[in-house]
CSV table of N, CA and C in Angstrom, one decimal:
chain,number,residue,atom,x,y,z
A,1,MET,N,74.5,14.4,18.8
A,1,MET,CA,75.2,14.0,20.2
A,1,MET,C,77.1,14.0,19.3
A,2,LYS,N,77.3,14.4,19.9
A,2,LYS,CA,79.5,15.2,19.9
A,2,LYS,C,80.3,13.4,20.2
A,3,TYR,N,80.7,13.3,19.5
A,3,TYR,CA,81.7,12.3,19.8
A,3,TYR,C,83.6,12.5,19.5
A,4,GLU,N,84.3,11.9,20.4
A,4,GLU,CA,85.4,12.0,20.2
A,4,GLU,C,86.4,10.9,19.5
A,5,VAL,N,86.7,11.0,18.2
A,5,VAL,CA,87.1,9.8,17.5
A,5,VAL,C,89.0,10.0,17.9
A,6,GLU,N,89.4,8.9,18.8
A,6,GLU,CA,91.2,9.0,18.8
A,6,GLU,C,91.2,7.8,18.8
A,7,GLN,N,92.8,7.9,18.5
A,7,GLN,CA,93.8,6.9,18.3
A,7,GLN,C,94.9,7.4,19.4
A,8,LYS,N,95.6,6.3,19.9
A,8,LYS,CA,96.5,6.7,20.8
A,8,LYS,C,97.6,5.7,20.2
A,9,PHE,N,99.2,6.7,20.1
A,9,PHE,CA,100.5,5.4,19.9
A,9,PHE,C,101.7,5.8,21.0
A,10,PRO,N,102.1,5.0,21.3
A,10,PRO,CA,103.4,4.9,22.1
A,10,PRO,C,104.2,5.6,21.0
A,11,VAL,N,104.7,6.3,21.4
A,11,VAL,CA,106.2,6.7,20.4
A,11,VAL,C,107.6,6.6,21.1
A,12,ASP,N,108.8,6.1,20.3
A,12,ASP,CA,109.6,5.3,20.6
A,12,ASP,C,111.1,6.8,20.3
A,13,ASP,N,110.4,7.6,19.6
A,13,ASP,CA,111.4,8.8,18.8
A,13,ASP,C,110.4,9.8,18.3
A,14,LEU,N,110.4,10.5,19.1
A,14,LEU,CA,109.4,12.0,19.3
A,14,LEU,C,110.2,13.0,18.0
A,15,SER,N,111.4,12.9,17.8
A,15,SER,CA,112.3,13.7,17.1
A,15,SER,C,111.6,13.5,15.5
A,16,THR,N,111.8,12.3,15.5
A,16,THR,CA,111.5,11.8,14.3
A,16,THR,C,109.5,12.6,13.9
A,17,LEU,N,109.3,12.0,14.4
A,17,LEU,CA,108.0,12.2,14.6
A,17,LEU,C,107.6,13.4,14.4
A,18,ILE,N,107.9,14.4,14.8
A,18,ILE,CA,108.2,15.8,14.8
A,18,ILE,C,108.7,16.2,13.6
A,19,ASP,N,109.6,15.5,13.2
A,19,ASP,CA,109.8,16.1,12.1
A,19,ASP,C,108.9,15.5,10.5
A,20,ARG,N,108.2,14.4,10.6
A,20,ARG,CA,107.1,13.9,10.1
A,20,ARG,C,105.9,14.8,9.8
A,21,LEU,N,105.6,15.4,11.3
A,21,LEU,CA,104.6,16.5,11.1
A,21,LEU,C,104.7,17.8,10.8
A,22,ASP,N,105.8,18.3,11.0
A,22,ASP,CA,106.6,19.2,9.9
A,22,ASP,C,106.4,19.0,8.5
A,23,MET,N,106.7,17.8,7.3
A,23,MET,CA,106.5,17.7,7.1
A,23,MET,C,105.1,18.0,5.8
A,24,LEU,N,104.2,17.2,7.0
A,24,LEU,CA,103.1,17.3,6.8
A,24,LEU,C,102.5,19.1,7.1
A,25,GLY,N,102.4,19.7,7.0
A,25,GLY,CA,102.5,20.8,7.6
A,25,GLY,C,101.6,21.4,9.1
A,26,ALA,N,101.9,20.4,9.9
A,26,ALA,CA,101.4,20.3,11.1
A,26,ALA,C,101.5,22.2,12.3
A,27,THR,N,100.7,22.3,13.1
A,27,THR,CA,101.3,23.1,14.1
A,27,THR,C,101.6,22.5,15.0
A,28,ILE,N,102.5,23.0,15.9
A,28,ILE,CA,103.4,22.5,16.8
A,28,ILE,C,103.4,22.9,18.2
A,29,GLY,N,103.0,23.2,19.1
A,29,GLY,CA,102.3,23.8,20.6
A,29,GLY,C,103.7,23.8,21.2
A,30,LYS,N,103.9,25.1,22.6
A,30,LYS,CA,104.8,24.7,23.2
A,30,LYS,C,104.5,23.4,24.4
A,31,PRO,N,105.1,23.1,25.4
A,31,PRO,CA,105.0,22.0,26.1
A,31,PRO,C,103.9,23.3,27.2
A,32,GLN,N,103.0,22.4,28.0
A,32,GLN,CA,102.5,22.8,29.3
A,32,GLN,C,102.0,21.6,29.7
A,33,GLU,N,102.0,22.0,30.6
A,33,GLU,CA,101.7,20.5,32.1
A,33,GLU,C,99.9,20.8,32.6
A,34,GLU,N,100.2,19.7,32.5
A,34,GLU,CA,98.4,19.3,32.9
A,34,GLU,C,98.6,18.0,33.8
A,35,VAL,N,97.4,18.4,34.7
A,35,VAL,CA,97.2,17.2,36.2
A,35,VAL,C,95.8,16.8,35.9
A,36,ASP,N,95.7,15.3,35.2
A,36,ASP,CA,93.9,14.8,35.7
A,36,ASP,C,94.0,14.1,36.7
A,37,LEU,N,93.0,14.5,37.4
A,37,LEU,CA,92.5,14.0,38.7
A,37,LEU,C,91.0,13.0,38.5
A,38,TYR,N,91.0,11.8,38.5
A,38,TYR,CA,90.1,11.0,38.1
A,38,TYR,C,89.4,10.7,39.4
A,39,PHE,N,88.1,10.2,39.2
A,39,PHE,CA,87.3,9.9,39.9
A,39,PHE,C,86.3,9.0,40.0
A,40,ALA,N,86.0,7.7,41.2
A,40,ALA,CA,84.8,6.7,40.8
A,40,ALA,C,84.1,7.2,41.4
A,41,HIS,N,83.1,6.9,40.5
A,41,HIS,CA,81.2,7.0,40.8
A,41,HIS,C,80.7,6.1,41.9
A,42,PRO,N,80.2,6.7,43.0
A,42,PRO,CA,79.5,6.4,44.1
A,42,PRO,C,78.6,5.1,43.7
A,43,GLY,N,77.9,4.9,43.2
A,43,GLY,CA,77.1,4.2,42.6
A,43,GLY,C,76.9,3.1,41.1
A,44,ARG,N,78.7,3.2,40.0
A,44,ARG,CA,78.4,2.6,39.6
A,44,ARG,C,79.9,2.4,38.8
A,45,ASP,N,80.4,1.3,38.6
A,45,ASP,CA,82.1,1.6,38.4
A,45,ASP,C,82.4,1.3,37.1
A,46,PHE,N,83.1,2.4,37.1
A,46,PHE,CA,83.2,3.2,36.2
A,46,PHE,C,84.5,2.3,34.5
A,47,VAL,N,85.3,1.3,35.8
A,47,VAL,CA,86.2,0.0,35.4
A,47,VAL,C,84.8,-0.7,34.5
A,48,LYS,N,83.9,-1.0,35.1
A,48,LYS,CA,83.3,-1.3,34.4
A,48,LYS,C,82.4,-1.5,33.0
A,49,THR,N,82.0,0.0,33.1
A,49,THR,CA,81.0,0.5,32.6
A,49,THR,C,81.6,1.1,31.1
A,50,ASP,N,83.3,1.3,31.4
A,50,ASP,CA,84.4,2.0,30.4
A,50,ASP,C,84.1,3.1,30.3
A,51,GLU,N,83.7,3.7,31.2
A,51,GLU,CA,83.4,5.3,31.9
A,51,GLU,C,84.7,6.3,32.6
A,52,ALA,N,84.6,7.3,32.5
A,52,ALA,CA,85.9,8.2,33.0
A,52,ALA,C,85.1,9.6,33.5
A,53,LEU,N,85.4,10.4,35.0
A,53,LEU,CA,84.7,11.8,35.5
A,53,LEU,C,86.2,11.4,35.5
A,54,ARG,N,86.7,12.8,35.3
A,54,ARG,CA,88.0,13.8,35.4
A,54,ARG,C,87.7,15.6,35.8
A,55,ILE,N,88.8,15.7,36.5
A,55,ILE,CA,89.1,17.1,36.8
A,55,ILE,C,90.5,17.1,36.0
A,56,ARG,N,90.6,18.3,35.2
A,56,ARG,CA,91.9,19.0,34.2
A,56,ARG,C,92.5,20.2,35.1
A,57,ARG,N,93.9,20.1,35.3
A,57,ARG,CA,94.5,21.2,35.5
A,57,ARG,C,95.4,21.3,34.8
A,58,LYS,N,95.3,22.7,33.8
A,58,LYS,CA,96.3,22.8,33.3
A,58,LYS,C,96.3,24.4,33.4
A,59,GLY,N,97.8,24.8,33.7
A,59,GLY,CA,97.6,26.3,33.9
A,59,GLY,C,97.2,27.1,35.1
A,60,THR,N,96.3,28.3,34.4
A,60,THR,CA,95.3,28.7,35.6
A,60,THR,C,93.7,28.1,35.2
A,61,SER,N,93.4,26.8,33.6
A,61,SER,CA,92.7,26.6,33.4
A,61,SER,C,91.9,25.6,34.7
A,62,ASN,N,91.0,24.8,34.4
A,62,ASN,CA,90.5,23.7,34.9
A,62,ASN,C,89.4,23.7,34.3
A,63,LEU,N,88.7,22.5,33.6
A,63,LEU,CA,88.0,21.6,33.4
A,63,LEU,C,87.2,20.4,33.8
A,64,ILE,N,86.4,20.0,33.7
A,64,ILE,CA,85.2,18.9,33.8
A,64,ILE,C,85.4,18.3,33.2
A,65,THR,N,85.6,16.7,33.1
A,65,THR,CA,84.8,15.9,31.8
A,65,THR,C,84.5,14.9,32.0
A,66,TYR,N,83.3,14.4,31.5
A,66,TYR,CA,82.8,13.0,31.5
A,66,TYR,C,83.2,12.3,30.3
A,67,LYS,N,84.0,11.0,30.4
A,67,LYS,CA,84.0,10.1,28.6
A,67,LYS,C,83.1,8.9,29.0
A,68,GLY,N,82.4,8.7,28.1
A,68,GLY,CA,81.6,7.6,28.2
A,68,GLY,C,82.3,6.7,27.6
A,69,PRO,N,81.3,5.1,27.4
A,69,PRO,CA,82.1,4.3,27.1
A,69,PRO,C,82.4,4.0,25.7
A,70,LYS,N,83.7,3.7,25.2
A,70,LYS,CA,84.3,3.5,23.7
A,70,LYS,C,83.2,2.6,23.2
A,71,ILE,N,83.2,2.9,21.9
A,71,ILE,CA,81.8,2.6,20.6
A,71,ILE,C,82.3,1.2,19.7
A,72,ASP,N,83.5,1.2,19.4
A,72,ASP,CA,84.2,0.3,18.6
A,72,ASP,C,85.4,-0.1,19.5
A,73,LYS,N,85.6,-1.2,18.6
A,73,LYS,CA,87.0,-1.8,19.7
A,73,LYS,C,88.5,-1.8,19.0
A,74,THR,N,88.7,-0.3,18.0
A,74,THR,CA,89.6,-0.7,16.9
A,74,THR,C,90.4,1.3,17.7
A,75,THR,N,89.3,2.0,17.9
A,75,THR,CA,89.6,3.4,17.8
A,75,THR,C,89.0,3.7,19.9
A,76,LYS,N,89.1,5.1,20.3
A,76,LYS,CA,88.4,5.2,21.8
A,76,LYS,C,87.7,6.4,21.1
A,77,THR,N,86.6,5.9,20.1
A,77,THR,CA,85.8,6.9,19.8
A,77,THR,C,84.3,6.7,21.0
A,78,ARG,N,84.3,7.8,21.8
A,78,ARG,CA,83.6,8.1,23.3
A,78,ARG,C,82.6,9.3,23.1
A,79,HIS,N,81.8,9.2,23.8
A,79,HIS,CA,81.0,10.1,24.0
A,79,HIS,C,81.5,11.2,24.9
A,80,GLU,N,82.0,12.7,24.6
A,80,GLU,CA,83.2,12.8,25.6
A,80,GLU,C,82.1,14.7,25.6
A,81,ILE,N,81.6,14.8,27.0
A,81,ILE,CA,81.3,16.1,27.7
A,81,ILE,C,81.9,16.5,28.1
A,82,GLU,N,83.1,18.1,27.9
A,82,GLU,CA,83.9,18.7,28.5
A,82,GLU,C,83.4,20.3,28.6
A,83,LEU,N,83.5,21.0,30.2
A,83,LEU,CA,82.8,21.7,30.6
A,83,LEU,C,83.9,22.4,31.1
A,84,PRO,N,84.2,23.4,30.8
A,84,PRO,CA,85.1,24.9,31.4
A,84,PRO,C,84.9,25.2,33.1
A,85,LEU,N,85.5,25.0,33.8
A,85,LEU,CA,85.2,25.5,35.5
A,85,LEU,C,86.5,27.1,35.5
A,86,PRO,N,85.7,28.0,35.9
A,86,PRO,CA,86.3,29.6,36.3
A,86,PRO,C,87.9,28.9,36.7
A,87,SER,N,89.0,29.8,35.9
A,87,SER,CA,90.3,29.9,35.7
A,87,SER,C,91.0,30.7,37.2
A,88,GLU,N,89.7,30.7,38.6
A,88,GLU,CA,90.1,31.4,40.0
A,88,GLU,C,91.0,30.4,40.9
A,89,SER,N,92.1,30.9,41.4
A,89,SER,CA,92.7,29.6,42.3
A,89,SER,C,91.4,29.2,43.2
A,90,GLY,N,91.3,28.0,43.4
A,90,GLY,CA,91.1,27.3,44.3
A,90,GLY,C,89.8,26.7,43.6
A,91,THR,N,89.5,26.5,42.3
A,91,THR,CA,88.5,26.1,41.8
A,91,THR,C,88.5,24.5,41.9
A,92,ALA,N,89.3,24.1,41.1
A,92,ALA,CA,89.1,23.1,41.3
A,92,ALA,C,89.3,22.4,42.3
A,93,GLU,N,90.5,22.8,43.6
A,93,GLU,CA,90.0,22.2,45.1
A,93,GLU,C,88.5,22.3,45.7
A,94,ALA,N,87.3,23.2,45.3
A,94,ALA,CA,86.3,23.1,45.2
A,94,ALA,C,85.5,22.5,44.6
A,95,TRP,N,85.4,21.9,43.2
A,95,TRP,CA,84.9,21.1,42.4
A,95,TRP,C,85.6,19.8,43.5
A,96,ILE,N,86.4,19.5,43.7
A,96,ILE,CA,87.1,18.5,44.2
A,96,ILE,C,85.8,17.6,45.6
A,97,ASP,N,86.0,19.2,46.5
A,97,ASP,CA,85.3,18.9,47.3
A,97,ASP,C,83.8,18.9,47.3
A,98,LEU,N,83.0,19.1,46.1
A,98,LEU,CA,81.9,19.2,46.0
A,98,LEU,C,81.7,17.3,45.4
A,99,LEU,N,82.5,17.5,44.6
A,99,LEU,CA,82.6,15.3,44.2
A,99,LEU,C,82.8,14.7,45.4
A,100,GLU,N,83.6,15.0,46.1
A,100,GLU,CA,83.9,14.0,47.4
A,100,GLU,C,82.3,14.1,48.4
A,101,VAL,N,82.1,15.1,48.6
A,101,VAL,CA,80.8,15.2,49.6
A,101,VAL,C,79.7,14.0,48.8
A,102,LEU,N,79.7,14.2,47.7
A,102,LEU,CA,78.7,13.7,46.6
A,102,LEU,C,78.6,12.2,46.2
A,103,GLY,N,79.9,11.5,47.2
A,103,GLY,CA,80.6,10.3,47.0
A,103,GLY,C,81.3,9.6,45.7
A,104,PHE,N,82.0,10.6,45.2
A,104,PHE,CA,82.5,10.4,44.3
A,104,PHE,C,84.5,10.1,45.2
A,105,LYS,N,84.9,9.6,44.5
A,105,LYS,CA,86.6,8.9,45.3
A,105,LYS,C,87.6,9.4,44.3
A,106,GLN,N,88.5,9.7,44.3
A,106,GLN,CA,89.5,10.0,44.0
A,106,GLN,C,90.0,8.4,43.7
A,107,VAL,N,90.5,8.1,42.2
A,107,VAL,CA,91.3,6.5,41.9
A,107,VAL,C,92.4,6.8,41.4
A,108,GLY,N,92.6,8.2,41.4
A,108,GLY,CA,94.2,8.1,40.2
A,108,GLY,C,94.3,10.0,39.6
A,109,GLU,N,95.9,9.6,39.6
A,109,GLU,CA,96.1,11.0,38.6
A,109,GLU,C,97.1,11.1,37.6
A,110,VAL,N,97.2,11.8,36.9
A,110,VAL,CA,98.1,11.5,35.5
A,110,VAL,C,98.4,12.6,35.6
A,111,ARG,N,100.1,12.3,35.4
A,111,ARG,CA,100.7,14.4,35.1
A,111,ARG,C,101.4,13.8,33.8
A,112,LYS,N,101.2,14.7,33.0
A,112,LYS,CA,102.1,14.6,31.6
A,112,LYS,C,102.0,16.4,31.3
A,113,SER,N,103.3,16.3,30.3
A,113,SER,CA,103.7,17.5,29.6
A,113,SER,C,103.1,17.4,28.1
A,114,ARG,N,102.4,18.0,27.9
A,114,ARG,CA,101.6,18.2,26.6
A,114,ARG,C,101.8,19.1,25.4
A,115,ARG,N,102.4,18.7,24.2
A,115,ARG,CA,102.4,19.7,23.3
A,115,ARG,C,100.9,19.7,22.2
A,116,LYS,N,100.4,20.5,21.8
A,116,LYS,CA,99.2,20.1,21.1
A,116,LYS,C,99.7,20.8,20.0
A,117,VAL,N,98.9,19.7,19.0
A,117,VAL,CA,98.9,20.1,17.6
A,117,VAL,C,98.2,19.7,16.6
A,118,GLY,N,98.1,20.6,15.6
A,118,GLY,CA,96.9,20.6,14.4
A,118,GLY,C,97.5,20.4,13.6
A,119,ILE,N,96.7,20.0,12.5
A,119,ILE,CA,96.8,19.8,11.2
A,119,ILE,C,95.9,19.3,10.6
A,120,LEU,N,95.7,19.9,8.8
A,120,LEU,CA,94.8,19.4,8.1
A,120,LEU,C,95.2,18.1,7.3
A,121,TRP,N,94.1,17.2,7.0
A,121,TRP,CA,94.5,16.2,6.9
A,121,TRP,C,93.0,15.2,6.3
A,122,GLY,N,92.8,15.5,5.1
A,122,GLY,CA,91.5,14.8,4.3
A,122,GLY,C,90.3,15.7,4.2
A,123,GLY,N,90.4,16.6,4.5
A,123,GLY,CA,90.0,17.7,4.5
A,123,GLY,C,88.9,18.3,5.8
A,124,HIS,N,89.7,17.7,6.9
A,124,HIS,CA,89.2,17.4,8.5
A,124,HIS,C,90.6,18.2,9.2
A,125,TRP,N,90.2,19.6,9.8
A,125,TRP,CA,91.2,19.8,10.8
A,125,TRP,C,91.6,19.2,12.0
A,126,VAL,N,92.2,18.2,12.2
A,126,VAL,CA,92.9,17.0,13.2
A,126,VAL,C,93.8,17.4,14.2
A,127,GLU,N,93.2,17.6,15.2
A,127,GLU,CA,93.8,17.5,17.0
A,127,GLU,C,94.0,17.0,17.2
A,128,GLY,N,95.4,17.0,17.7
A,128,GLY,CA,96.3,15.8,18.5
A,128,GLY,C,97.2,16.2,19.5
A,129,SER,N,97.8,15.9,20.1
A,129,SER,CA,98.9,15.6,21.4
A,129,SER,C,100.1,15.1,21.3
A,130,LEU,N,101.4,15.7,21.8
A,130,LEU,CA,102.3,15.0,21.8
A,130,LEU,C,102.4,14.8,23.1
A,131,ASP,N,102.5,13.1,24.1
A,131,ASP,CA,102.6,13.4,26.0
A,131,ASP,C,103.8,13.0,26.3
A,132,GLU,N,104.4,13.5,26.8
A,132,GLU,CA,105.4,12.8,27.7
A,132,GLU,C,104.3,13.0,29.4
A,133,VAL,N,104.3,11.3,29.6
A,133,VAL,CA,103.1,10.9,31.1
A,133,VAL,C,104.3,10.3,31.5
A,134,GLU,N,103.8,11.4,32.9
A,134,GLU,CA,104.7,10.3,34.3
A,134,GLU,C,104.8,9.4,34.3
A,135,GLY,N,105.5,8.3,34.8
A,135,GLY,CA,105.5,7.0,34.8
A,135,GLY,C,105.0,6.1,33.7
A,136,LEU,N,105.0,6.5,32.5
A,136,LEU,CA,104.6,5.7,31.0
A,136,LEU,C,105.5,5.9,29.9
A,137,GLY,N,105.8,7.0,29.6
A,137,GLY,CA,106.5,7.5,28.3
A,137,GLY,C,106.1,8.1,27.4
A,138,THR,N,106.2,8.2,26.0
A,138,THR,CA,106.0,9.6,25.1
A,138,THR,C,104.7,8.9,24.3
A,139,PHE,N,104.1,9.5,24.3
A,139,PHE,CA,103.0,9.2,23.2
A,139,PHE,C,102.1,9.9,22.8
A,140,ALA,N,101.6,9.7,21.3
A,140,ALA,CA,101.0,10.4,20.2
A,140,ALA,C,99.3,10.0,19.8
A,141,GLU,N,98.5,11.2,20.4
A,141,GLU,CA,97.3,11.5,19.8
A,141,GLU,C,96.9,11.8,19.2
A,142,LEU,N,95.7,11.4,17.9
A,142,LEU,CA,95.5,12.3,17.1
A,142,LEU,C,93.5,12.0,17.0
A,143,GLU,N,92.8,13.6,16.9
A,143,GLU,CA,91.2,12.7,17.7
A,143,GLU,C,90.7,14.6,16.2
A,144,LEU,N,89.3,13.6,15.8
A,144,LEU,CA,88.5,15.0,15.3
A,144,LEU,C,87.5,14.4,15.8
A,145,ILE,N,86.4,15.3,16.5
A,145,ILE,CA,85.0,15.2,17.3
A,145,ILE,C,84.2,15.4,16.2
A,146,ALA,N,83.0,14.4,16.1
A,146,ALA,CA,82.0,14.0,15.1
A,146,ALA,C,81.2,13.7,15.5
A,147,ASP,N,79.9,14.3,14.7
A,147,ASP,CA,78.4,13.4,14.6
A,147,ASP,C,78.0,12.0,14.4
A,148,GLU,N,77.5,11.3,15.3
A,148,GLU,CA,76.9,9.7,14.8
A,148,GLU,C,77.4,9.8,13.3
A,149,ASN,N,76.6,10.8,12.7
A,149,ASN,CA,76.7,10.3,10.3
A,149,ASN,C,77.7,10.6,10.2
A,150,GLN,N,79.2,10.7,10.8
A,150,GLN,CA,80.5,11.4,10.5
A,150,GLN,C,81.0,10.5,10.9
A,151,LEU,N,81.2,9.3,11.9
A,151,LEU,CA,81.8,9.0,12.7
A,151,LEU,C,82.6,7.9,11.8
A,152,ALA,N,82.4,7.2,11.0
A,152,ALA,CA,83.2,6.3,9.5
A,152,ALA,C,84.2,7.0,9.2
A,153,GLN,N,84.1,8.3,8.5
A,153,GLN,CA,85.1,8.8,7.9
A,153,GLN,C,85.6,10.0,9.1
A,154,ALA,N,85.4,9.4,9.9
A,154,ALA,CA,86.5,10.6,11.1
A,154,ALA,C,87.2,9.6,11.5
A,155,LYS,N,87.0,8.0,11.4
A,155,LYS,CA,87.6,7.3,11.9
A,155,LYS,C,88.5,6.8,11.1
A,156,SER,N,88.4,6.6,9.6
A,156,SER,CA,89.1,6.6,8.7
A,156,SER,C,90.4,7.9,8.6
A,157,CYS,N,89.6,9.4,8.5
A,157,CYS,CA,90.9,10.1,8.6
A,157,CYS,C,91.9,10.0,9.6
A,158,ILE,N,91.6,9.3,10.9
A,158,ILE,CA,92.5,9.2,11.8
A,158,ILE,C,93.4,8.1,11.7
A,159,VAL,N,93.0,6.6,10.8
A,159,VAL,CA,93.6,5.6,9.9
A,159,VAL,C,94.5,6.2,9.3
A,160,SER,N,93.9,7.1,8.3
A,160,SER,CA,95.0,7.1,6.9
A,160,SER,C,96.3,8.4,7.6
A,161,LEU,N,95.6,9.5,8.7
A,161,LEU,CA,96.7,10.4,9.4
A,161,LEU,C,98.0,9.5,9.6
A,162,ALA,N,97.7,8.5,11.0
A,162,ALA,CA,98.5,7.1,11.7
A,162,ALA,C,99.3,6.6,10.5
A,163,LYS,N,98.7,6.7,9.6
A,163,LYS,CA,99.7,5.6,8.7
A,163,LYS,C,100.6,6.3,8.2
A,164,ALA,N,100.1,7.8,7.9
A,164,ALA,CA,101.4,8.5,6.7
A,164,ALA,C,102.4,9.4,7.5
A,165,LEU,N,101.8,9.0,9.2
A,165,LEU,CA,103.0,9.5,10.3
A,165,LEU,C,104.0,8.4,11.1
A,166,GLN,N,103.3,7.1,10.5
A,166,GLN,CA,103.9,5.8,10.4
A,166,GLN,C,103.8,5.4,12.2
A,167,LEU,N,102.5,5.7,12.8
A,167,LEU,CA,102.0,5.7,14.0
A,167,LEU,C,102.0,4.1,13.9
A,168,SER,N,102.1,3.0,14.8
A,168,SER,CA,101.4,1.6,14.8
A,168,SER,C,101.5,1.6,16.2
A,169,ARG,N,100.9,0.9,16.3
A,169,ARG,CA,100.9,-0.2,18.0
A,169,ARG,C,99.5,1.1,19.1
A,170,SER,N,98.5,1.1,18.0
A,170,SER,CA,97.4,1.9,18.7
A,170,SER,C,96.9,1.0,20.3
A,171,GLU,N,97.3,2.3,21.2
A,171,GLU,CA,97.0,1.9,22.3
A,171,GLU,C,95.2,2.5,23.2
A,172,ARG,N,94.4,1.9,23.3
A,172,ARG,CA,93.1,2.0,23.5
A,172,ARG,C,93.3,2.4,24.8
A,173,ARG,N,93.9,1.5,25.9
A,173,ARG,CA,93.8,2.3,26.9
A,173,ARG,C,94.2,3.2,27.1
A,174,SER,N,93.5,3.9,28.8
A,174,SER,CA,93.7,5.5,28.8
A,174,SER,C,94.8,5.7,29.8
A,175,TYR,N,95.7,6.7,29.5
A,175,TYR,CA,96.8,6.9,30.5
A,175,TYR,C,96.6,6.3,31.9
A,176,LEU,N,95.5,6.4,32.5
A,176,LEU,CA,95.1,6.2,34.4
A,176,LEU,C,95.2,4.3,34.0
A,177,GLU,N,94.5,3.6,32.9
A,177,GLU,CA,94.2,2.3,32.9
A,177,GLU,C,95.6,2.0,33.2
A,178,LEU,N,96.4,2.4,32.0
A,178,LEU,CA,97.9,2.3,31.8
A,178,LEU,C,98.8,2.2,33.4
A,179,LEU,N,98.6,3.2,33.7
A,179,LEU,CA,99.2,3.6,35.1
A,179,LEU,C,99.1,2.6,36.7
A,180,LEU,N,97.4,2.3,36.5
A,180,LEU,CA,96.4,1.3,37.5
A,180,LEU,C,97.1,-0.1,36.8
A,181,THR,N,97.6,-0.6,36.0
A,181,THR,CA,98.0,-1.3,35.4
A,181,THR,C,99.7,-2.2,35.6
């Protein structure tokens, strides 16, 4: 089983963080708009079970993602299943219709401008993002995908990189949770 090991941090000074990433040899992509639509399950409370189901629209691409409960108290490590959907016009809307027919309800939308980041750190390729989230502000995310036997090493790598980038005040709540509180 694959896990997403992630930490997210609020960012007060994005240009300083970009300078630190550049000094460490990171690649930083161009901003891209993303819209995430989240759903409530018809038979269980995702808030109580700490799960999420979303459809992400990013340019012409669409993804459907399930995120399982977080498995520790310090990071956002969780089982994640992400599947690409066809990029044809109307695909996201058709999936939204399907989910609603099955009893899922829309619970929130997260809009952000995202710049993807990649950096080799501690022998691992760490992916991240610099997010400007509508209604919330600016955040940096760092993540690795790891098998169960690699979780401790992945967490250590993320913590070490965050320290090198002088990121603190890790935020475990999702953007949706932050918007709804």
